Coordinates of N, CA and C in Angstrom, one line a residue:
M289 N 0.8 -1.2 0.0 CA 0.0 0.0 0.0 C 0.9 1.2 0.0
P290 N 0.6 2.2 -0.9 CA 1.4 3.4 -0.9 C 1.3 4.3 0.3
Q291 N 2.3 5.0 0.6 CA 2.3 5.9 1.8 C 1.5 7.1 1.5
L292 N 0.6 7.6 2.5 CA -0.2 8.8 2.3 C 0.7 10.0 2.5
R293 N 0.5 11.0 1.7 CA 1.3 12.2 1.8 C 0.8 13.1 2.9
T294 N 1.7 13.7 3.7 CA 1.2 14.4 4.9 C 1.6 15.9 4.8
E295 N 2.3 16.4 3.8 CA 2.7 17.8 3.8 C 1.5 18.7 3.5
T296 N 1.6 19.9 3.9 CA 0.5 20.9 3.6 C 0.7 21.5 2.2
M297 N -0.3 22.1 1.7 CA -0.2 22.8 0.4 C -0.6 24.3 0.6
T298 N 0.2 25.1 0.0 CA -0.1 26.6 0.1 C -0.6 27.0 -1.3
V299 N -1.8 27.6 -1.3 CA -2.4 28.0 -2.5 C -2.8 29.5 -2.5
N300 N -2.8 30.1 -3.6 CA -3.2 31.5 -3.8 C -4.7 31.5 -4.2
M301 N -5.4 32.3 -3.5 CA -6.9 32.5 -3.8 C -7.1 34.0 -4.0
G302 N -7.3 34.3 -5.3 CA -7.5 35.7 -5.6 C -6.3 36.3 -6.3
P303 N -6.3 37.5 -6.6 CA -7.3 38.5 -6.1 C -8.6 38.4 -6.8
Q304 N -9.6 38.7 -6.0 CA -11.0 38.6 -6.5 C -11.4 39.8 -7.3
H305 N -12.6 40.0 -7.6 CA -13.1 41.1 -8.5 C -12.6 42.4 -8.0
P306 N -12.0 43.2 -8.9 CA -11.3 44.4 -8.5 C -12.2 45.6 -8.2
S307 N -13.5 45.5 -8.2 CA -14.3 46.7 -8.0 C -15.4 46.5 -7.0
T308 N -16.3 45.6 -7.2 CA -17.6 45.7 -6.4 C -17.4 45.2 -5.0
H309 N -16.6 44.2 -4.7 CA -16.5 43.7 -3.4 C -15.1 44.0 -2.8
G310 N -14.3 44.8 -3.5 CA -13.0 45.1 -3.1 C -12.0 44.0 -3.5
V311 N -10.8 44.3 -3.5 CA -9.8 43.3 -4.0 C -9.3 42.6 -2.8
L312 N -9.3 41.3 -2.9 CA -8.9 40.4 -1.8 C -8.1 39.3 -2.3
R313 N -6.9 39.1 -1.8 CA -6.0 38.0 -2.1 C -5.8 37.2 -0.8
L314 N -5.9 35.9 -0.9 CA -5.7 35.1 0.3 C -4.6 34.1 -0.1
V315 N -3.6 34.0 0.8 CA -2.6 32.9 0.7 C -3.0 31.9 1.8
I316 N -3.5 30.7 1.3 CA -4.1 29.7 2.2 C -3.2 28.5 2.3
E317 N -3.0 28.0 3.6 CA -2.3 26.8 3.8 C -3.3 25.7 4.1
L318 N -3.3 24.6 3.3 CA -4.3 23.5 3.4 C -3.6 22.2 3.8
D319 N -4.4 21.5 4.6 CA -4.1 20.1 5.0 C -5.2 19.3 4.5
G320 N -5.1 18.8 3.2 CA -6.3 18.2 2.6 C -7.3 19.3 2.3
E321 N -8.5 19.1 2.9 CA -9.6 20.1 2.7 C -9.7 21.1 3.9
Q322 N -8.8 20.9 4.9 CA -8.9 21.7 6.1 C -7.9 22.9 5.9
I323 N -8.5 24.1 6.2 CA -7.7 25.3 6.1 C -6.9 25.5 7.4
L324 N -5.6 25.5 7.3 CA -4.8 25.7 8.5 C -4.5 27.1 8.8
S325 N -4.3 27.9 7.8 CA -4.1 29.4 7.9 C -4.5 30.1 6.7
A326 N -4.8 31.3 6.8 CA -5.2 32.2 5.7 C -4.6 33.6 6.0
S327 N -3.8 34.1 5.0 CA -3.1 35.4 5.2 C -3.8 36.3 4.1
P328 N -4.6 37.2 4.6 CA -5.3 38.1 3.6 C -4.4 39.3 3.2
T329 N -4.6 39.8 2.0 CA -4.0 41.0 1.5 C -5.2 41.8 0.8
I330 N -5.5 43.0 1.4 CA -6.6 43.8 0.8 C -6.0 44.8 -0.1
G331 N -6.7 45.4 -1.0 CA -6.2 46.4 -1.9 C -5.2 45.9 -2.8
Y332 N -5.3 44.7 -3.3 CA -4.3 44.1 -4.1 C -4.5 44.5 -5.6
L333 N -4.3 45.7 -5.9 CA -4.5 46.2 -7.3 C -3.6 47.4 -7.5
H334 N -2.8 47.3 -8.6 CA -1.9 48.4 -8.9 C -1.8 48.4 -10.4
T335 N -2.2 49.5 -11.0 CA -2.2 49.6 -12.5 C -1.1 50.5 -13.0
G336 N -0.2 51.0 -12.2 CA 0.9 51.9 -12.7 C 0.4 53.2 -13.1
I337 N -0.7 53.7 -12.6 CA -1.2 55.0 -13.0 C -0.2 56.1 -12.7
E338 N 0.5 56.1 -11.6 CA 1.4 57.1 -11.3 C 2.5 57.2 -12.4
K339 N 3.0 56.1 -12.8 CA 4.1 56.1 -13.8 C 3.6 56.5 -15.1
T340 N 2.4 56.1 -15.5 CA 1.8 56.5 -16.7 C 1.5 58.0 -16.8
A341 N 1.1 58.6 -15.6 CA 0.9 60.0 -15.6 C 2.1 60.8 -15.8
E342 N 3.3 60.3 -15.5 CA 4.5 61.0 -15.7 C 4.7 61.4 -17.2
Q343 N 4.1 60.7 -18.1 CA 4.3 60.9 -19.5 C 3.1 61.7 -20.2
K344 N 2.2 62.2 -19.4 CA 1.0 62.8 -19.9 C 1.0 64.3 -19.5
K345 N 0.2 65.0 -20.3 CA -0.1 66.4 -20.0 C -1.1 66.4 -18.8
W346 N -1.2 67.5 -18.1 CA -2.0 67.6 -16.9 C -3.5 67.1 -17.2
Q347 N -4.1 67.6 -18.3 CA -5.5 67.3 -18.6 C -5.6 65.8 -18.9
Q348 N -4.6 65.2 -19.5 CA -4.6 63.8 -19.9 C -4.6 62.9 -18.7
V349 N -4.2 63.3 -17.6 CA -4.1 62.5 -16.4 C -5.5 62.3 -15.8
I350 N -6.4 63.2 -16.0 CA -7.7 63.2 -15.3 C -8.5 61.9 -15.6
P351 N -8.6 61.4 -16.8 CA -9.3 60.1 -17.0 C -8.5 58.9 -16.3
L352 N -7.2 59.0 -16.1 CA -6.5 58.0 -15.5 C -6.8 57.9 -14.0
V353 N -6.8 59.1 -13.3 CA -7.1 59.0 -11.9 C -8.6 58.7 -11.6
E354 N -9.5 59.0 -12.6 CA -10.9 58.7 -12.4 C -11.1 57.2 -12.5
R355 N -10.3 56.4 -13.2 CA -10.4 55.0 -13.4 C -9.9 54.2 -12.2
M356 N -9.2 54.9 -11.2 CA -8.8 54.2 -10.0 C -10.0 53.8 -9.2
D357 N -11.0 54.5 -9.3 CA -12.3 54.2 -8.6 C -13.4 54.7 -9.4
Y358 N -13.9 53.9 -10.3 CA -14.9 54.3 -11.3 C -16.2 54.7 -10.6
L359 N -16.5 54.2 -9.4 CA -17.7 54.5 -8.7 C -17.7 55.9 -8.1
S360 N -16.5 56.4 -7.8 CA -16.4 57.8 -7.2 C -15.3 58.5 -8.0
A361 N -15.4 58.5 -9.3 CA -14.4 59.1 -10.1 C -14.2 60.6 -9.9
Q362 N -15.3 61.3 -9.6 CA -15.2 62.7 -9.4 C -14.3 63.1 -8.2
S363 N -14.3 62.2 -7.2 CA -13.5 62.5 -6.0 C -12.0 62.5 -6.4
N364 N -11.6 61.5 -7.2 CA -10.2 61.5 -7.6 C -9.9 62.6 -8.5
S365 N -10.7 62.9 -9.5 CA -10.3 64.0 -10.4 C -10.4 65.3 -9.7
M366 N -11.3 65.5 -8.8 CA -11.4 66.7 -8.1 C -10.1 66.9 -7.2
A367 N -9.7 65.9 -6.5 CA -8.4 66.0 -5.8 C -7.2 66.3 -6.7
Y368 N -7.2 65.7 -7.8 CA -6.1 65.9 -8.7 C -6.1 67.3 -9.3
C369 N -7.3 67.8 -9.7 CA -7.4 69.1 -10.3 C -7.1 70.2 -9.2
L370 N -7.6 70.0 -8.0 CA -7.3 70.9 -6.9 C -5.8 71.0 -6.7
S371 N -5.1 69.9 -6.8 CA -3.6 69.8 -6.6 C -2.9 70.6 -7.7
V372 N -3.3 70.4 -8.9 CA -2.7 71.1 -10.1 C -3.0 72.6 -10.0
E373 N -4.3 72.9 -9.7 CA -4.6 74.3 -9.5 C -3.8 75.0 -8.5
R374 N -3.6 74.3 -7.4 CA -2.8 74.9 -6.3 C -1.3 75.1 -6.8
L375 N -0.8 74.1 -7.5 CA 0.5 74.3 -8.1 C 0.6 75.5 -9.0
L376 N -0.4 75.7 -9.8 CA -0.4 76.7 -10.8 C -0.9 78.1 -10.2
G377 N -1.4 78.1 -9.0 CA -1.9 79.3 -8.4 C -3.2 79.7 -9.0
L378 N -4.0 78.8 -9.5 CA -5.3 79.1 -10.1 C -6.4 79.1 -9.0
E379 N -7.3 80.1 -9.2 CA -8.5 80.2 -8.3 C -9.7 79.9 -9.2
V380 N -10.5 78.9 -8.9 CA -11.6 78.5 -9.8 C -12.9 79.2 -9.2
P381 N -13.9 79.5 -10.0 CA -15.1 80.1 -9.5 C -15.9 79.2 -8.5
Q382 N -16.7 79.8 -7.7 CA -17.4 79.1 -6.7 C -18.4 78.1 -7.3
R383 N -19.0 78.4 -8.4 CA -19.9 77.5 -9.1 C -19.1 76.2 -9.5
V384 N -17.9 76.3 -9.9 CA -17.1 75.1 -10.3 C -16.9 74.3 -9.0
R385 N -16.6 74.9 -7.9 CA -16.4 74.2 -6.7 C -17.7 73.5 -6.2
D386 N -18.8 74.2 -6.4 CA -20.1 73.6 -6.0 C -20.4 72.4 -6.8
I387 N -20.3 72.5 -8.1 CA -20.6 71.4 -9.0 C -19.7 70.2 -8.7
R388 N -18.4 70.5 -8.5 CA -17.5 69.4 -8.2 C -17.9 68.6 -7.0
I389 N -18.3 69.4 -5.9 CA -18.7 68.7 -4.7 C -20.0 68.0 -4.9
L390 N -21.0 68.6 -5.6 CA -22.3 67.9 -5.9 C -22.1 66.6 -6.6
I391 N -21.3 66.6 -7.7 CA -21.1 65.4 -8.4 C -20.3 64.3 -7.6
A392 N -19.3 64.8 -6.9 CA -18.6 63.9 -6.0 C -19.5 63.2 -5.0
E393 N -20.4 64.0 -4.4 CA -21.3 63.4 -3.4 C -22.3 62.4 -4.0
L394 N -22.8 62.7 -5.2 CA -23.6 61.8 -5.9 C -22.9 60.4 -6.1
Q395 N -21.6 60.6 -6.6 CA -20.9 59.4 -6.8 C -20.5 58.6 -5.5
R396 N -20.3 59.4 -4.5 CA -20.0 58.7 -3.2 C -21.2 57.9 -2.7
I397 N -22.4 58.5 -2.9 CA -23.6 57.8 -2.5 C -23.7 56.5 -3.4
N398 N -23.4 56.7 -4.7 CA -23.5 55.6 -5.6 C -22.5 54.4 -5.2
S399 N -21.4 54.8 -4.7 CA -20.4 53.8 -4.2 C -21.0 53.1 -3.0
H400 N -21.6 53.8 -2.1 CA -22.2 53.2 -0.9 C -23.3 52.3 -1.3
L401 N -24.1 52.7 -2.3 CA -25.2 51.8 -2.8 C -24.7 50.5 -3.3
V402 N -23.5 50.5 -4.0 CA -22.9 49.2 -4.4 C -22.6 48.4 -3.2
W403 N -22.0 49.0 -2.2 CA -21.7 48.2 -1.0 C -22.9 47.7 -0.4
L404 N -23.9 48.5 -0.2 CA -25.2 48.1 0.4 C -25.8 46.9 -0.4
G405 N -26.0 47.1 -1.7 CA -26.6 46.1 -2.5 C -25.9 44.8 -2.6
T406 N -24.6 44.8 -2.8 CA -23.8 43.6 -2.8 C -23.7 42.9 -1.5
T407 N -23.7 43.7 -0.4 CA -23.6 43.1 0.9 C -25.0 42.4 1.2
C408 N -26.1 43.0 0.8 CA -27.4 42.4 1.0 C -27.5 41.1 0.2
I409 N -26.9 41.1 -1.0 CA -26.9 39.8 -1.8 C -26.1 38.8 -1.1
D410 N -25.0 39.2 -0.6 CA -24.1 38.2 0.1 C -24.7 37.6 1.3
I411 N -25.7 38.3 2.0 CA -26.3 37.7 3.2 C -27.7 37.2 2.8
G412 N -28.1 37.2 1.5 CA -29.3 36.6 1.1 C -30.5 37.5 1.0
A413 N -30.3 38.8 1.1 CA -31.4 39.7 1.0 C -31.5 40.3 -0.4
F414 N -32.4 39.8 -1.2 CA -32.4 40.2 -2.6 C -33.1 41.5 -2.9
T415 N -34.2 41.8 -2.2 CA -34.9 43.0 -2.5 C -34.1 44.3 -2.2
P416 N -33.4 44.4 -1.1 CA -32.6 45.6 -0.9 C -31.5 45.8 -2.0
F417 N -31.0 44.7 -2.5 CA -30.1 44.8 -3.7 C -30.8 45.5 -4.8
L418 N -32.0 45.1 -5.2 CA -32.7 45.7 -6.3 C -33.0 47.1 -6.0
W419 N -33.4 47.5 -4.8 CA -33.7 48.9 -4.5 C -32.5 49.7 -4.5
S420 N -31.4 49.3 -4.0 CA -30.2 50.1 -4.0 C -29.6 50.3 -5.4
F421 N -29.8 49.2 -6.2 CA -29.3 49.4 -7.6 C -30.3 50.2 -8.4
Q422 N -31.5 50.3 -8.1 CA -32.4 51.2 -8.7 C -32.1 52.6 -8.4
E423 N -31.7 52.9 -7.2 CA -31.2 54.3 -6.8 C -29.9 54.6 -7.6
R424 N -29.0 53.6 -7.8 CA -27.8 53.8 -8.6 C -28.2 54.2 -10.0
E425 N -29.2 53.6 -10.5 CA -29.7 53.9 -11.9 C -30.2 55.3 -11.9
N426 N -30.9 55.8 -10.9 CA -31.3 57.2 -10.8 C -30.1 58.2 -10.8
I427 N -29.1 57.8 -10.1 CA -27.9 58.6 -10.1 C -27.2 58.6 -11.5
Y428 N -27.2 57.5 -12.1 CA -26.6 57.4 -13.4 C -27.4 58.2 -14.4
N429 N -28.7 58.2 -14.3 CA -29.5 59.1 -15.2 C -29.2 60.6 -15.0
L430 N -28.9 61.0 -13.7 CA -28.5 62.4 -13.5 C -27.2 62.6 -14.1
L431 N -26.2 61.7 -13.9 CA -24.9 61.9 -14.5 C -24.9 62.0 -16.0
E432 N -25.7 61.1 -16.6 CA -25.9 61.1 -18.1 C -26.5 62.4 -18.6
G433 N -27.4 63.0 -17.8 CA -28.0 64.2 -18.2 C -27.0 65.4 -18.0
W434 N -26.0 65.2 -17.3 CA -25.0 66.2 -17.1 C -23.9 66.2 -18.2
V435 N -23.2 65.1 -18.3 CA -22.1 65.1 -19.3 C -22.3 64.0 -20.4
G436 N -23.4 63.3 -20.4 CA -23.7 62.4 -21.5 C -23.1 61.0 -21.2
A437 N -22.4 60.8 -20.2 CA -21.9 59.5 -19.8 C -22.5 59.1 -18.5
R438 N -22.6 57.8 -18.3 CA -23.2 57.2 -17.1 C -22.2 56.8 -16.1
L439 N -21.2 56.1 -16.5 CA -20.2 55.6 -15.6 C -18.9 56.3 -15.6
T440 N -18.4 56.6 -16.8 CA -17.1 57.4 -16.9 C -17.4 58.8 -17.2
T441 N -17.8 59.5 -16.1 CA -18.2 60.9 -16.3 C -17.1 61.9 -16.0
S442 N -16.2 62.0 -16.9 CA -15.0 62.8 -16.8 C -15.5 64.3 -16.9
G443 N -15.8 64.9 -15.7 CA -16.3 66.3 -15.7 C -15.3 67.3 -15.3
S444 N -14.4 67.0 -14.4 CA -13.5 68.0 -13.9 C -12.4 68.3 -14.9
R445 N -12.0 69.6 -15.0 CA -10.8 70.0 -15.8 C -10.0 70.9 -14.9
V446 N -8.7 70.9 -15.2 CA -7.8 71.9 -14.4 C -8.3 73.3 -14.8
G447 N -8.8 74.0 -13.7 CA -9.3 75.4 -13.9 C -10.8 75.4 -14.1
G448 N -11.5 74.3 -14.1 CA -12.9 74.4 -14.3 C -13.6 73.1 -14.5
M449 N -14.6 73.0 -15.3 CA -15.4 71.8 -15.5 C -15.6 71.6 -17.0
A450 N -15.9 70.4 -17.4 CA -16.1 70.1 -18.8 C -17.4 70.7 -19.3
A451 N -18.4 70.7 -18.3 CA -19.7 71.2 -18.7 C -20.4 71.7 -17.4
D452 N -21.3 72.7 -17.7 CA -22.1 73.2 -16.6 C -23.3 72.3 -16.5
I453 N -24.0 72.4 -15.4 CA -25.2 71.5 -15.3 C -26.3 72.1 -16.1
P454 N -27.1 71.3 -16.8 CA -28.2 71.8 -17.7 C -29.3 72.5 -16.9
D455 N -30.1 73.3 -17.6 CA -31.2 74.0 -16.9 C -32.1 73.2 -16.1
K456 N -32.6 72.1 -16.7 CA -33.6 71.2 -16.0 C -33.0 70.2 -15.1
W457 N -31.7 70.1 -15.0 CA -31.0 69.1 -14.3 C -31.3 69.1 -12.8
L458 N -31.4 70.3 -12.3 CA -31.7 70.4 -10.8 C -33.1 69.8 -10.4
E459 N -34.0 69.9 -11.4 CA -35.3 69.2 -11.1 C -35.2 67.7 -10.9
G460 N -34.4 67.1 -11.7 CA -34.1 65.7 -11.6 C -33.4 65.4 -10.2
L461 N -32.5 66.2 -9.9 CA -31.8 66.1 -8.6 C -32.8 66.2 -7.4
Q462 N -33.7 67.2 -7.5 CA -34.6 67.4 -6.4 C -35.5 66.1 -6.3
G463 N -35.9 65.5 -7.4 CA -36.7 64.3 -7.4 C -36.0 63.2 -6.7
F464 N -34.7 63.1 -7.0 CA -33.9 62.0 -6.4 C -33.8 62.3 -4.9
I465 N -33.6 63.5 -4.5 CA -33.5 63.9 -3.1 C -34.8 63.6 -2.3
R466 N -35.9 63.7 -3.0 CA -37.2 63.4 -2.3 C -37.4 62.0 -2.1
T467 N -37.0 61.1 -3.0 CA -37.3 59.7 -2.9 C -36.2 58.9 -2.3
F468 N -35.0 59.3 -2.3 CA -33.8 58.5 -1.9 C -33.9 58.1 -0.4
P469 N -34.2 59.1 0.5 CA -34.3 58.7 2.0 C -35.3 57.6 2.3
K470 N -36.4 57.6 1.6 CA -37.4 56.5 1.8 C -36.9 55.2 1.4
T471 N -36.2 55.1 0.2 CA -35.7 53.9 -0.2 C -34.6 53.4 0.8
I472 N -33.8 54.2 1.2 CA -32.7 53.8 2.2 C -33.4 53.3 3.5
D473 N -34.4 54.0 3.9 CA -35.1 53.5 5.1 C -35.7 52.1 4.9
E474 N -36.2 51.9 3.7 CA -36.8 50.5 3.4 C -35.7 49.5 3.4
C475 N -34.5 49.8 2.9 CA -33.4 48.9 2.8 C -32.9 48.6 4.2

C-alpha cells in the first residue's frame, strides 16, 4: 500500500473582483480540505497610474485618476485638479467648486449603494439589492444628463469643468433627493 502524503499545500486564492467587493487575495495553507491558515491582503490592485501619468499632460491624467475608482471618479479627479490648480496658483469660480462637490457626493452615494446592494446579496437579502441598484440607476440618469456618460463621467478639468449643469437638471436632482431617503429607510 502506498504511503499517504502528509505535507501541507499553500495556494493562492484571488485577487477577487477588483471593484464591487474590493480586492482580496488570500494565501491559504491547506491540509487536505482543512484550512490551517489564511493570510489576507486587501487592496491588491496596482495599475501603474502614477508612472503612466508622468508621460502625460495635466489634462490627460484626469481620466487615469478617475479610473482608479470608477464609482467615485469625481472625488479622484477633483483632488487631482485641486492639486494642479494649487501648483499653478489658479482660483476657480465658486460655481465650479459647488458642481465638483455635488457630483462627487452623488458618486459617493453611488459607491455606498454598491456596498449596500452587494452586501445584501451576500447575506441573502435580494430586495434591498434591487432597491439600492435602482437608486444607482437614478444617479446614473442624473450623471448622463450632465455630461452624456453614465459611468465614466469625466467632468473636472484643471481650472474648471467640462460642462455646466443643464437648466432642467436640478429638477431631476430634487426628485432624487425626495425619494432617496425613503428607499434607504426601506433597505
